């Protein structure tokens, strides 16, 4: 068999897929025959789609059939997964070195696409080089073998869990409530797992604690509503990095668990958010590529005798 005969059979069966470069490919090809851009296969209907599409051209599903692979074993990915490999750790406002001539650069803008089918480039990054101040637009993917991070910008959203019984102590983030954009107080409305002797010595690192907190009536709704607040702030014309503080008494159970759940949602990690029963909330953030920093101020402190 050859590319020509495979393609002819695919066209006859109406199963060929078209790449953004204009080349048609048989469904057995995981990368374009001409330009080697990857494709992804829809898990719902089996249609092979070009990487220029973020949803299936047949059924509009966005879930790949297999886990992300490599060029040797064949690519199976969504648009978002492929773009993540191309952009790498680069973020707007960050400084990086591409490793060729020692010329560091700052990222001014990132357009992750997808752009209209047939448009090139399908994604784009805008940078300014330190050496000569030149601004350039390109779509060169991140290469971990030579590229390196010089300085990262602040996270888009910082989520800090705290225990109010530890207020007033000299520790990092002691004044975090004064700097909070959103403060969520869980102390009085929701049952404290601390009263259960079997959970008292555990923390949000333990599944039993996370399940207990998230199964408390109203907790999921509060986390989902807080995510909507964050989304609202992000729509503002001059929004700045946001700080969200979740609070409970000791900082080991309710605050830490809800902070973990909120971080999963806002970072757009649908699979992780599903573990907290918040997959639908996470889907609203899946394409935003927000950088989220999660900090537990008091999670690992000893149990407070109370």
Short mmCIF file of C-alpha atoms in Angstrom, two decimals:
data_model
loop_
_atom_site.label_atom_id
_atom_site.label_comp_id
_atom_site.label_asym_id
_atom_site.label_seq_id
_atom_site.Cartn_x
_atom_site.Cartn_y
_atom_site.Cartn_z
CA UNK A 1 0.00 0.00 0.00
CA UNK A 2 1.12 3.58 -0.60
CA UNK A 3 -0.02 7.07 0.25
CA UNK A 4 -1.66 7.44 -3.16
CA UNK A 5 -3.66 4.21 -2.98
CA UNK A 6 -4.58 4.78 0.69
CA UNK A 7 -5.78 8.29 -0.15
CA UNK A 8 -7.77 7.08 -3.15
CA UNK A 9 -9.55 4.49 -1.00
CA UNK A 10 -10.17 7.10 1.72
CA UNK A 11 -11.68 9.56 -0.77
CA UNK A 12 -13.89 6.84 -2.22
CA UNK A 13 -15.14 6.06 1.30
CA UNK A 14 -15.37 9.80 2.10
CA UNK A 15 -13.05 9.35 5.08
CA UNK A 16 -10.08 11.51 3.99
CA UNK A 17 -9.17 14.45 6.20
CA UNK A 18 -7.79 17.78 4.97
CA UNK A 19 -4.87 19.53 6.61
CA UNK A 20 -4.58 23.32 6.91
CA UNK A 21 -1.78 23.17 4.32
CA UNK A 22 -4.26 21.88 1.75
CA UNK A 23 -3.12 18.25 1.69
CA UNK A 24 -5.68 15.44 1.96
CA UNK A 25 -4.76 12.42 4.08
CA UNK A 26 -6.07 8.90 4.71
CA UNK A 27 -7.68 8.38 8.15
CA UNK A 28 -4.80 6.08 9.15
CA UNK A 29 -2.39 9.06 9.00
CA UNK A 30 -1.91 10.74 12.41
CA UNK A 31 0.17 13.53 10.87
CA UNK A 32 -0.12 15.27 7.52
CA UNK A 33 1.72 13.54 4.67
CA UNK A 34 3.21 16.83 3.44
CA UNK A 35 3.75 19.17 6.41
CA UNK A 36 3.62 16.69 9.33
CA UNK A 37 1.14 18.74 11.32
CA UNK A 38 -0.68 16.39 13.72
CA UNK A 39 -4.30 15.35 13.61
CA UNK A 40 -6.65 14.13 16.31
CA UNK A 41 -9.27 11.41 16.26
CA UNK A 42 -12.71 11.96 17.74
CA UNK A 43 -13.55 9.44 20.46
CA UNK A 44 -17.28 9.78 19.81
CA UNK A 45 -17.50 9.08 16.09
CA UNK A 46 -13.98 8.15 14.93
CA UNK A 47 -13.59 11.08 12.51
CA UNK A 48 -10.01 12.26 11.95
CA UNK A 49 -9.70 16.04 12.22
CA UNK A 50 -6.96 18.48 11.32
CA UNK A 51 -5.16 20.23 14.18
CA UNK A 52 -6.69 23.44 12.83
CA UNK A 53 -10.01 22.39 14.36
CA UNK A 54 -10.77 22.41 18.08
CA UNK A 55 -14.00 20.44 17.65
CA UNK A 56 -14.90 17.44 15.54
CA UNK A 57 -16.09 18.33 12.05
CA UNK A 58 -18.61 15.49 12.20
CA UNK A 59 -20.12 15.55 15.69
CA UNK A 60 -18.55 18.64 17.38
CA UNK A 61 -17.00 16.54 20.16
CA UNK A 62 -13.61 17.74 21.50
CA UNK A 63 -12.32 14.60 23.27
CA UNK A 64 -9.40 12.77 21.60
CA UNK A 65 -9.62 9.01 21.18
CA UNK A 66 -6.26 8.33 22.83
CA UNK A 67 -3.84 10.04 25.15
CA UNK A 68 -1.40 12.55 23.69
CA UNK A 69 1.42 10.75 21.91
CA UNK A 70 4.57 11.69 20.05
CA UNK A 71 5.58 11.90 16.39
CA UNK A 72 7.01 8.37 16.42
CA UNK A 73 3.90 6.73 17.86
CA UNK A 74 1.36 9.03 16.26
CA UNK A 75 -0.40 12.14 17.53
CA UNK A 76 -3.86 11.86 19.04
CA UNK A 77 -4.77 15.22 20.54
CA UNK A 78 -7.20 18.05 20.68
CA UNK A 79 -6.28 21.50 19.46
CA UNK A 80 -5.74 22.70 23.02
CA UNK A 81 -3.33 19.85 23.78
CA UNK A 82 -1.24 20.49 20.69
CA UNK A 83 -1.11 24.24 21.28
CA UNK A 84 0.04 23.60 24.86
CA UNK A 85 3.05 21.68 23.53
CA UNK A 86 3.88 24.53 21.14
CA UNK A 87 3.54 27.41 23.62
CA UNK A 88 5.21 25.51 26.45
CA UNK A 89 5.70 27.50 29.67
CA UNK A 90 5.68 30.86 27.88
CA UNK A 91 3.20 33.44 29.18
CA UNK A 92 2.50 37.05 28.35
CA UNK A 93 4.86 39.24 30.38
CA UNK A 94 7.41 36.46 30.86
CA UNK A 95 11.04 36.53 29.70
CA UNK A 96 12.75 33.61 27.98
CA UNK A 97 15.87 32.61 26.05
CA UNK A 98 15.58 30.58 22.86
CA UNK A 99 19.14 29.32 23.34
CA UNK A 100 20.60 30.18 19.94
CA UNK A 101 22.50 33.43 20.33
CA UNK A 102 21.90 34.44 23.94
CA UNK A 103 19.20 36.90 22.89
CA UNK A 104 16.52 36.96 25.60
CA UNK A 105 13.01 38.05 24.75
CA UNK A 106 9.75 39.12 26.37
CA UNK A 107 6.39 37.68 25.31
CA UNK A 108 3.98 40.48 24.38
CA UNK A 109 1.00 38.46 23.15
CA UNK A 110 -0.10 34.89 22.47
CA UNK A 111 -2.84 34.03 19.99
CA UNK A 112 -3.55 30.31 20.50
CA UNK A 113 -6.03 30.08 17.63
CA UNK A 114 -7.55 28.20 16.01
CA UNK A 115 -7.73 30.58 13.06
CA UNK A 116 -9.93 30.05 9.99
CA UNK A 117 -9.19 26.82 8.16
CA UNK A 118 -6.43 27.35 5.60
CA UNK A 119 -4.98 30.40 7.43
CA UNK A 120 -1.30 30.33 8.28
CA UNK A 121 0.01 30.52 10.93
CA UNK A 122 -2.69 28.67 12.85
CA UNK A 123 -1.36 30.16 16.12
CA UNK A 124 1.03 33.02 16.84
CA UNK A 125 3.25 34.47 19.53
CA UNK A 126 4.51 38.08 19.60
CA UNK A 127 7.88 38.74 21.25
CA UNK A 128 10.33 41.62 21.79
CA UNK A 129 14.05 40.81 21.75
CA UNK A 130 16.29 42.40 24.39
CA UNK A 131 19.33 42.78 22.14
CA UNK A 132 17.87 45.21 19.60
CA UNK A 133 14.31 45.88 20.81
CA UNK A 134 12.95 44.26 17.67
CA UNK A 135 9.37 42.94 17.79
CA UNK A 136 8.56 39.76 15.90
CA UNK A 137 5.60 37.47 15.36
CA UNK A 138 6.15 33.76 14.81
CA UNK A 139 4.80 30.30 15.59
CA UNK A 140 7.98 28.54 16.68
CA UNK A 141 7.18 25.86 19.23
CA UNK A 142 8.88 25.63 22.62
CA UNK A 143 11.92 23.32 22.55
CA UNK A 144 12.84 22.13 26.04
CA UNK A 145 16.29 21.08 24.76
CA UNK A 146 17.42 24.67 24.19
CA UNK A 147 14.72 27.10 25.38
CA UNK A 148 14.76 28.22 29.00
CA UNK A 149 12.68 30.38 31.34
CA UNK A 150 14.32 33.58 32.57
CA UNK A 151 11.42 35.04 34.57
CA UNK A 152 7.73 34.21 34.76
CA UNK A 153 5.02 36.87 35.26
CA UNK A 154 2.65 36.71 38.25
CA UNK A 155 -0.07 34.08 38.03
CA UNK A 156 -3.41 35.20 36.60
CA UNK A 157 -5.16 33.84 39.69
CA UNK A 158 -3.58 33.09 43.07
CA UNK A 159 -5.66 30.95 45.43
CA UNK A 160 -4.64 30.89 49.08
CA UNK A 161 -6.21 28.71 51.77
CA UNK A 162 -5.86 29.86 55.38
CA UNK A 163 -6.96 28.93 58.89
CA UNK A 164 -8.18 31.94 60.84
CA UNK A 165 -6.97 30.42 64.14
CA UNK A 166 -3.45 31.08 62.84
CA UNK A 167 -4.05 34.79 62.16
CA UNK A 168 -1.55 37.10 63.81
CA UNK A 169 1.34 34.67 63.57
CA UNK A 170 4.50 35.72 61.81
CA UNK A 171 4.45 33.70 58.60
CA UNK A 172 4.31 34.25 54.84
CA UNK A 173 0.95 35.54 53.64
CA UNK A 174 0.05 36.79 57.12
CA UNK A 175 -1.68 39.79 55.51
CA UNK A 176 -3.27 37.91 52.63
CA UNK A 177 -6.83 38.90 53.58
CA UNK A 178 -5.92 42.56 53.19
CA UNK A 179 -4.76 41.82 49.63
CA UNK A 180 -7.61 39.53 48.60
CA UNK A 181 -9.80 40.27 45.60
CA UNK A 182 -12.28 37.63 46.71
CA UNK A 183 -12.54 36.20 50.25
CA UNK A 184 -14.62 33.09 50.94
CA UNK A 185 -15.39 32.37 54.62
CA UNK A 186 -16.41 28.76 55.26
CA UNK A 187 -16.23 28.80 59.05
CA UNK A 188 -19.83 29.28 60.05
CA UNK A 189 -22.02 27.95 57.25
CA UNK A 190 -20.45 24.52 56.81
CA UNK A 191 -19.79 21.67 59.25
CA UNK A 192 -16.16 21.40 60.38
CA UNK A 193 -14.60 17.94 59.74
CA UNK A 194 -12.45 18.65 62.82
CA UNK A 195 -15.32 17.51 65.04
CA UNK A 196 -15.00 13.98 63.62
CA UNK A 197 -12.20 12.22 65.55
CA UNK A 198 -11.49 10.05 62.52
CA UNK A 199 -10.79 13.11 60.35
CA UNK A 200 -9.22 15.43 62.91
CA UNK A 201 -5.65 14.30 62.28
CA UNK A 202 -6.10 14.19 58.51
CA UNK A 203 -5.86 17.03 56.01
CA UNK A 204 -7.06 17.89 52.52
CA UNK A 205 -4.22 15.71 51.24
CA UNK A 206 -6.44 12.78 52.25
CA UNK A 207 -9.31 11.65 50.03
CA UNK A 208 -11.60 11.10 53.03
CA UNK A 209 -11.34 14.77 53.96
CA UNK A 210 -11.89 15.98 50.39
CA UNK A 211 -14.94 13.76 50.01
CA UNK A 212 -16.40 14.92 53.33
CA UNK A 213 -15.95 18.59 52.51
CA UNK A 214 -17.21 18.41 48.93
CA UNK A 215 -20.22 16.30 49.93
CA UNK A 216 -21.30 18.94 52.46
CA UNK A 217 -24.52 20.48 51.07
CA UNK A 218 -23.77 23.88 49.52
CA UNK A 219 -19.99 23.60 49.24
CA UNK A 220 -19.92 22.76 45.53
CA UNK A 221 -22.31 25.61 44.84
CA UNK A 222 -20.05 28.05 46.71
CA UNK A 223 -16.98 26.91 44.75
CA UNK A 224 -18.87 27.15 41.44
CA UNK A 225 -20.16 30.62 42.37
CA UNK A 226 -16.64 31.75 43.29
CA UNK A 227 -15.42 30.55 39.89
CA UNK A 228 -18.16 32.67 38.30
CA UNK A 229 -16.93 35.67 40.31
CA UNK A 230 -13.43 35.11 38.96
CA UNK A 231 -14.81 34.86 35.44
CA UNK A 232 -16.61 38.15 35.98
CA UNK A 233 -13.44 39.92 37.10
CA UNK A 234 -11.59 38.56 34.08
CA UNK A 235 -14.13 40.20 31.78
CA UNK A 236 -13.21 43.63 33.15
CA UNK A 237 -11.41 45.95 30.71
CA UNK A 238 -8.43 46.50 33.03
CA UNK A 239 -8.35 43.39 35.19
CA UNK A 240 -5.20 42.67 37.17
CA UNK A 241 -3.98 39.38 38.68
CA UNK A 242 -6.58 38.14 41.16
CA UNK A 243 -6.10 36.79 44.68
CA UNK A 244 -8.75 34.50 46.14
CA UNK A 245 -8.65 33.48 49.81
CA UNK A 246 -10.58 30.52 51.22
CA UNK A 247 -10.94 30.50 55.00
CA UNK A 248 -11.83 28.02 57.71
CA UNK A 249 -10.80 27.58 61.35
CA UNK A 250 -7.61 25.51 61.22
CA UNK A 251 -6.86 25.64 57.49
CA UNK A 252 -6.46 21.86 57.20
CA UNK A 253 -9.87 20.75 55.88
CA UNK A 254 -12.52 23.07 54.40
CA UNK A 255 -10.34 25.94 53.19
CA UNK A 256 -7.67 23.69 51.70
CA UNK A 257 -10.14 21.37 49.96
CA UNK A 258 -12.18 24.16 48.41
CA UNK A 259 -8.97 25.90 47.31
CA UNK A 260 -7.88 22.70 45.54
CA UNK A 261 -11.28 22.35 43.88
CA UNK A 262 -11.31 26.00 42.80
CA UNK A 263 -7.79 25.73 41.37
CA UNK A 264 -8.83 22.72 39.29
CA UNK A 265 -11.85 24.62 37.95
CA UNK A 266 -10.12 27.91 37.13
CA UNK A 267 -7.12 26.23 35.52
CA UNK A 268 -9.57 24.47 33.20
CA UNK A 269 -8.51 20.98 34.29
CA UNK A 270 -11.81 19.23 33.58
CA UNK A 271 -10.57 15.78 34.61
CA UNK A 272 -9.30 16.97 37.98
CA UNK A 273 -12.36 19.13 38.56
CA UNK A 274 -14.52 16.07 37.92
CA UNK A 275 -13.04 14.52 41.07
CA UNK A 276 -14.64 17.39 42.99
CA UNK A 277 -17.95 17.18 41.11
CA UNK A 278 -17.21 20.41 39.23
CA UNK A 279 -16.41 19.31 35.69
CA UNK A 280 -19.09 21.54 34.16
CA UNK A 281 -17.68 24.62 35.93
CA UNK A 282 -14.18 23.79 34.66
CA UNK A 283 -15.32 23.56 31.05
CA UNK A 284 -15.98 27.31 31.05
CA UNK A 285 -12.25 27.87 31.73
CA UNK A 286 -10.81 25.09 29.55
CA UNK A 287 -9.73 27.36 26.68
CA UNK A 288 -8.60 30.38 28.72
CA UNK A 289 -5.16 28.95 29.61
CA UNK A 290 -5.08 30.87 32.90
CA UNK A 291 -2.05 30.45 35.10
CA UNK A 292 -3.16 29.50 38.59
CA UNK A 293 -1.02 29.41 41.72
CA UNK A 294 -2.30 27.42 44.70
CA UNK A 295 -0.91 28.21 48.15
CA UNK A 296 -1.86 26.55 51.44
CA UNK A 297 -0.79 28.85 54.25
CA UNK A 298 -1.78 26.61 57.16
CA UNK A 299 -2.53 23.16 55.72
CA UNK A 300 0.53 21.49 57.23
CA UNK A 301 0.34 23.16 60.64
CA UNK A 302 -0.38 21.00 63.71
CA UNK A 303 -3.97 20.39 64.77
CA UNK A 304 -5.24 23.25 66.90
CA UNK A 305 -6.43 22.12 70.35
CA UNK A 306 -9.97 23.52 70.59
#
